[in-house]
Amino acid sequence: MKPNSKSNKKIMKNYNWEYFKAQINQKLSEPETKKIYSQRKIDVEPVFGFMKAILGFTRMSVRGINKVKRELGFVLMALNIRKIAARRAVYYQIHFKKADFYQIINRNQLFTLPKNLMSQAPS
């Protein structure tokens, strides 16, 4: 047989895979499932993208459940502080004149957080 002949070519189809693919496509075509799946792109995935791209956090550096929870807590806290700083920056840009806005940044008032944000919850 020649390597380039048409008789040597075979196309294999995995019918199990095709069945599950069709099932998922049918599920995703329903309006309710479409709505839920579209929320995933808004709610969940950007957070992990920020963790990887901006913070450079791609893997844990510790072992053990408690240590991993603690480390992940620090990462999520950093993301939350970033969100708060961004919201405050937008607020100050809208509500203050340009000169006042730069004075606020220079005095580091933009990044100060309310005391209750960093306080521990009562046990």
PDB file of C-alpha atoms in Angstrom:
ATOM      1  CA  MET A   1       0.000   0.000   0.000  1.00  0.00           C
ATOM      2  CA  LYS A   2       1.177   3.470  -0.779  1.00  0.00           C
ATOM      3  CA  PRO A   3       1.240   5.983   2.082  1.00  0.00           C
ATOM      4  CA  ASN A   4      -0.660   8.618   0.098  1.00  0.00           C
ATOM      5  CA  SER A   5      -3.377   6.379  -1.250  1.00  0.00           C
ATOM      6  CA  LYS A   6      -6.943   7.166  -0.213  1.00  0.00           C
ATOM      7  CA  SER A   7      -7.632   3.609   0.882  1.00  0.00           C
ATOM      8  CA  ASN A   8      -5.215   3.913   3.836  1.00  0.00           C
ATOM      9  CA  LYS A   9      -7.162   6.687   5.519  1.00  0.00           C
ATOM     10  CA  LYS A  10      -9.656   5.837   8.227  1.00  0.00           C
ATOM     11  CA  ILE A  11     -11.975   8.150  10.073  1.00  0.00           C
ATOM     12  CA  MET A  12     -12.896   6.917  13.524  1.00  0.00           C
ATOM     13  CA  LYS A  13     -15.828   8.339  15.432  1.00  0.00           C
ATOM     14  CA  ASN A  14     -16.247   8.039  19.175  1.00  0.00           C
ATOM     15  CA  TYR A  15     -20.004   7.636  19.559  1.00  0.00           C
ATOM     16  CA  ASN A  16     -19.887   7.907  23.348  1.00  0.00           C
ATOM     17  CA  TRP A  17     -18.190  11.292  23.043  1.00  0.00           C
ATOM     18  CA  GLU A  18     -20.690  12.416  20.403  1.00  0.00           C
ATOM     19  CA  TYR A  19     -23.597  11.393  22.654  1.00  0.00           C
ATOM     20  CA  PHE A  20     -22.315  13.411  25.620  1.00  0.00           C
ATOM     21  CA  LYS A  21     -21.471  16.373  23.387  1.00  0.00           C
ATOM     22  CA  ALA A  22     -25.018  16.399  22.006  1.00  0.00           C
ATOM     23  CA  GLN A  23     -26.448  16.116  25.514  1.00  0.00           C
ATOM     24  CA  ILE A  24     -24.441  19.123  26.751  1.00  0.00           C
ATOM     25  CA  ASN A  25     -25.311  21.167  23.648  1.00  0.00           C
ATOM     26  CA  GLN A  26     -28.992  20.436  24.227  1.00  0.00           C
ATOM     27  CA  LYS A  27     -28.691  21.468  27.875  1.00  0.00           C
ATOM     28  CA  LEU A  28     -26.851  24.685  26.989  1.00  0.00           C
ATOM     29  CA  SER A  29     -29.489  25.622  24.434  1.00  0.00           C
ATOM     30  CA  GLU A  30     -32.151  25.839  27.170  1.00  0.00           C
ATOM     31  CA  PRO A  31     -32.719  29.477  28.249  1.00  0.00           C
ATOM     32  CA  GLU A  32     -32.312  28.834  31.990  1.00  0.00           C
ATOM     33  CA  THR A  33     -29.038  26.949  31.592  1.00  0.00           C
ATOM     34  CA  LYS A  34     -27.767  29.587  29.157  1.00  0.00           C
ATOM     35  CA  LYS A  35     -28.424  32.286  31.746  1.00  0.00           C
ATOM     36  CA  ILE A  36     -26.606  30.367  34.504  1.00  0.00           C
ATOM     37  CA  TYR A  37     -23.637  29.556  32.264  1.00  0.00           C
ATOM     38  CA  SER A  38     -23.314  33.160  31.091  1.00  0.00           C
ATOM     39  CA  GLN A  39     -23.091  34.302  34.746  1.00  0.00           C
ATOM     40  CA  ARG A  40     -20.045  32.071  35.191  1.00  0.00           C
ATOM     41  CA  LYS A  41     -18.013  34.339  32.924  1.00  0.00           C
ATOM     42  CA  ILE A  42     -19.024  37.376  34.970  1.00  0.00           C
ATOM     43  CA  ASP A  43     -18.867  36.052  38.534  1.00  0.00           C
ATOM     44  CA  VAL A  44     -16.182  33.399  38.865  1.00  0.00           C
ATOM     45  CA  GLU A  45     -13.602  33.287  36.126  1.00  0.00           C
ATOM     46  CA  PRO A  46     -12.273  36.886  36.266  1.00  0.00           C
ATOM     47  CA  VAL A  47     -11.274  36.370  39.909  1.00  0.00           C
ATOM     48  CA  PHE A  48      -8.992  33.475  39.018  1.00  0.00           C
ATOM     49  CA  GLY A  49      -7.675  35.425  36.033  1.00  0.00           C
ATOM     50  CA  PHE A  50      -6.708  38.321  38.321  1.00  0.00           C
ATOM     51  CA  MET A  51      -5.087  35.902  40.756  1.00  0.00           C
ATOM     52  CA  LYS A  52      -2.917  34.458  38.002  1.00  0.00           C
ATOM     53  CA  ALA A  53      -2.201  37.519  35.869  1.00  0.00           C
ATOM     54  CA  ILE A  54      -1.979  40.394  38.338  1.00  0.00           C
ATOM     55  CA  LEU A  55      -0.854  38.701  41.540  1.00  0.00           C
ATOM     56  CA  GLY A  56       1.150  35.961  39.816  1.00  0.00           C
ATOM     57  CA  PHE A  57      -0.522  33.386  42.043  1.00  0.00           C
ATOM     58  CA  THR A  58      -0.598  30.092  40.149  1.00  0.00           C
ATOM     59  CA  ARG A  59       0.010  27.534  42.890  1.00  0.00           C
ATOM     60  CA  MET A  60       0.110  27.141  46.647  1.00  0.00           C
ATOM     61  CA  SER A  61       3.459  27.394  48.386  1.00  0.00           C
ATOM     62  CA  VAL A  62       2.424  25.475  51.516  1.00  0.00           C
ATOM     63  CA  ARG A  63       1.038  22.053  52.385  1.00  0.00           C
ATOM     64  CA  GLY A  64      -1.863  21.145  54.612  1.00  0.00           C
ATOM     65  CA  ILE A  65      -5.497  22.227  54.533  1.00  0.00           C
ATOM     66  CA  ASN A  66      -5.231  24.894  57.242  1.00  0.00           C
ATOM     67  CA  LYS A  67      -2.123  26.481  55.730  1.00  0.00           C
ATOM     68  CA  VAL A  68      -3.640  26.429  52.239  1.00  0.00           C
ATOM     69  CA  LYS A  69      -6.826  28.074  53.547  1.00  0.00           C
ATOM     70  CA  ARG A  70      -4.726  30.746  55.231  1.00  0.00           C
ATOM     71  CA  GLU A  71      -2.657  31.421  52.111  1.00  0.00           C
ATOM     72  CA  LEU A  72      -5.732  31.538  49.892  1.00  0.00           C
ATOM     73  CA  GLY A  73      -7.313  33.899  52.420  1.00  0.00           C
ATOM     74  CA  PHE A  74      -4.394  36.312  51.998  1.00  0.00           C
ATOM     75  CA  VAL A  75      -4.717  36.185  48.221  1.00  0.00           C
ATOM     76  CA  LEU A  76      -8.465  36.803  48.335  1.00  0.00           C
ATOM     77  CA  MET A  77      -7.944  39.611  50.848  1.00  0.00           C
ATOM     78  CA  ALA A  78      -5.486  41.240  48.430  1.00  0.00           C
ATOM     79  CA  LEU A  79      -8.058  40.977  45.639  1.00  0.00           C
ATOM     80  CA  ASN A  80     -10.746  42.516  47.858  1.00  0.00           C
ATOM     81  CA  ILE A  81      -8.458  45.402  48.840  1.00  0.00           C
ATOM     82  CA  ARG A  82      -7.734  45.945  45.147  1.00  0.00           C
ATOM     83  CA  LYS A  83     -11.492  46.129  44.433  1.00  0.00           C
ATOM     84  CA  ILE A  84     -12.071  48.579  47.284  1.00  0.00           C
ATOM     85  CA  ALA A  85      -9.208  50.794  46.102  1.00  0.00           C
ATOM     86  CA  ALA A  86     -10.579  50.790  42.545  1.00  0.00           C
ATOM     87  CA  ARG A  87     -14.084  51.712  43.741  1.00  0.00           C
ATOM     88  CA  ARG A  88     -12.747  54.502  45.916  1.00  0.00           C
ATOM     89  CA  ALA A  89     -10.670  55.840  43.024  1.00  0.00           C
ATOM     90  CA  VAL A  90     -13.781  55.983  40.838  1.00  0.00           C
ATOM     91  CA  TYR A  91     -15.733  57.663  43.655  1.00  0.00           C
ATOM     92  CA  TYR A  92     -13.057  60.330  44.165  1.00  0.00           C
ATOM     93  CA  GLN A  93     -12.763  60.973  40.436  1.00  0.00           C
ATOM     94  CA  ILE A  94     -16.509  61.560  40.188  1.00  0.00           C
ATOM     95  CA  HIS A  95     -17.024  63.609  43.353  1.00  0.00           C
ATOM     96  CA  PHE A  96     -13.895  65.776  43.554  1.00  0.00           C
ATOM     97  CA  LYS A  97     -12.142  68.266  41.315  1.00  0.00           C
ATOM     98  CA  LYS A  98      -9.002  67.101  39.571  1.00  0.00           C
ATOM     99  CA  ALA A  99      -6.665  69.060  41.862  1.00  0.00           C
ATOM    100  CA  ASP A 100      -8.386  67.701  44.977  1.00  0.00           C
ATOM    101  CA  PHE A 101      -8.205  64.173  43.596  1.00  0.00           C
ATOM    102  CA  TYR A 102      -4.421  64.327  43.225  1.00  0.00           C
ATOM    103  CA  GLN A 103      -4.049  65.794  46.711  1.00  0.00           C
ATOM    104  CA  ILE A 104      -6.022  62.859  48.086  1.00  0.00           C
ATOM    105  CA  ILE A 105      -3.759  60.389  46.285  1.00  0.00           C
ATOM    106  CA  ASN A 106      -0.647  62.166  47.551  1.00  0.00           C
ATOM    107  CA  ARG A 107      -1.880  61.996  51.135  1.00  0.00           C
ATOM    108  CA  ASN A 108      -2.575  58.241  50.720  1.00  0.00           C
ATOM    109  CA  GLN A 109      -6.194  58.707  51.717  1.00  0.00           C
ATOM    110  CA  LEU A 110      -7.221  56.733  48.672  1.00  0.00           C
ATOM    111  CA  PHE A 111      -5.849  53.477  50.035  1.00  0.00           C
ATOM    112  CA  THR A 112      -6.776  53.812  53.694  1.00  0.00           C
ATOM    113  CA  LEU A 113      -9.508  51.416  54.676  1.00  0.00           C
ATOM    114  CA  PRO A 114     -12.145  51.710  57.359  1.00  0.00           C
ATOM    115  CA  LYS A 115     -11.052  50.287  60.696  1.00  0.00           C
ATOM    116  CA  ASN A 116     -13.794  47.676  60.750  1.00  0.00           C
ATOM    117  CA  LEU A 117     -12.577  46.139  57.472  1.00  0.00           C
ATOM    118  CA  MET A 118      -9.412  44.788  59.047  1.00  0.00           C
ATOM    119  CA  SER A 119     -10.807  44.106  62.517  1.00  0.00           C
ATOM    120  CA  GLN A 120     -11.498  40.546  63.573  1.00  0.00           C
ATOM    121  CA  ALA A 121     -15.041  39.304  63.959  1.00  0.00           C
ATOM    122  CA  PRO A 122     -16.145  38.668  67.551  1.00  0.00           C
ATOM    123  CA  SER A 123     -15.890  35.018  68.534  1.00  0.00           C
TER     124      SER A 123
END
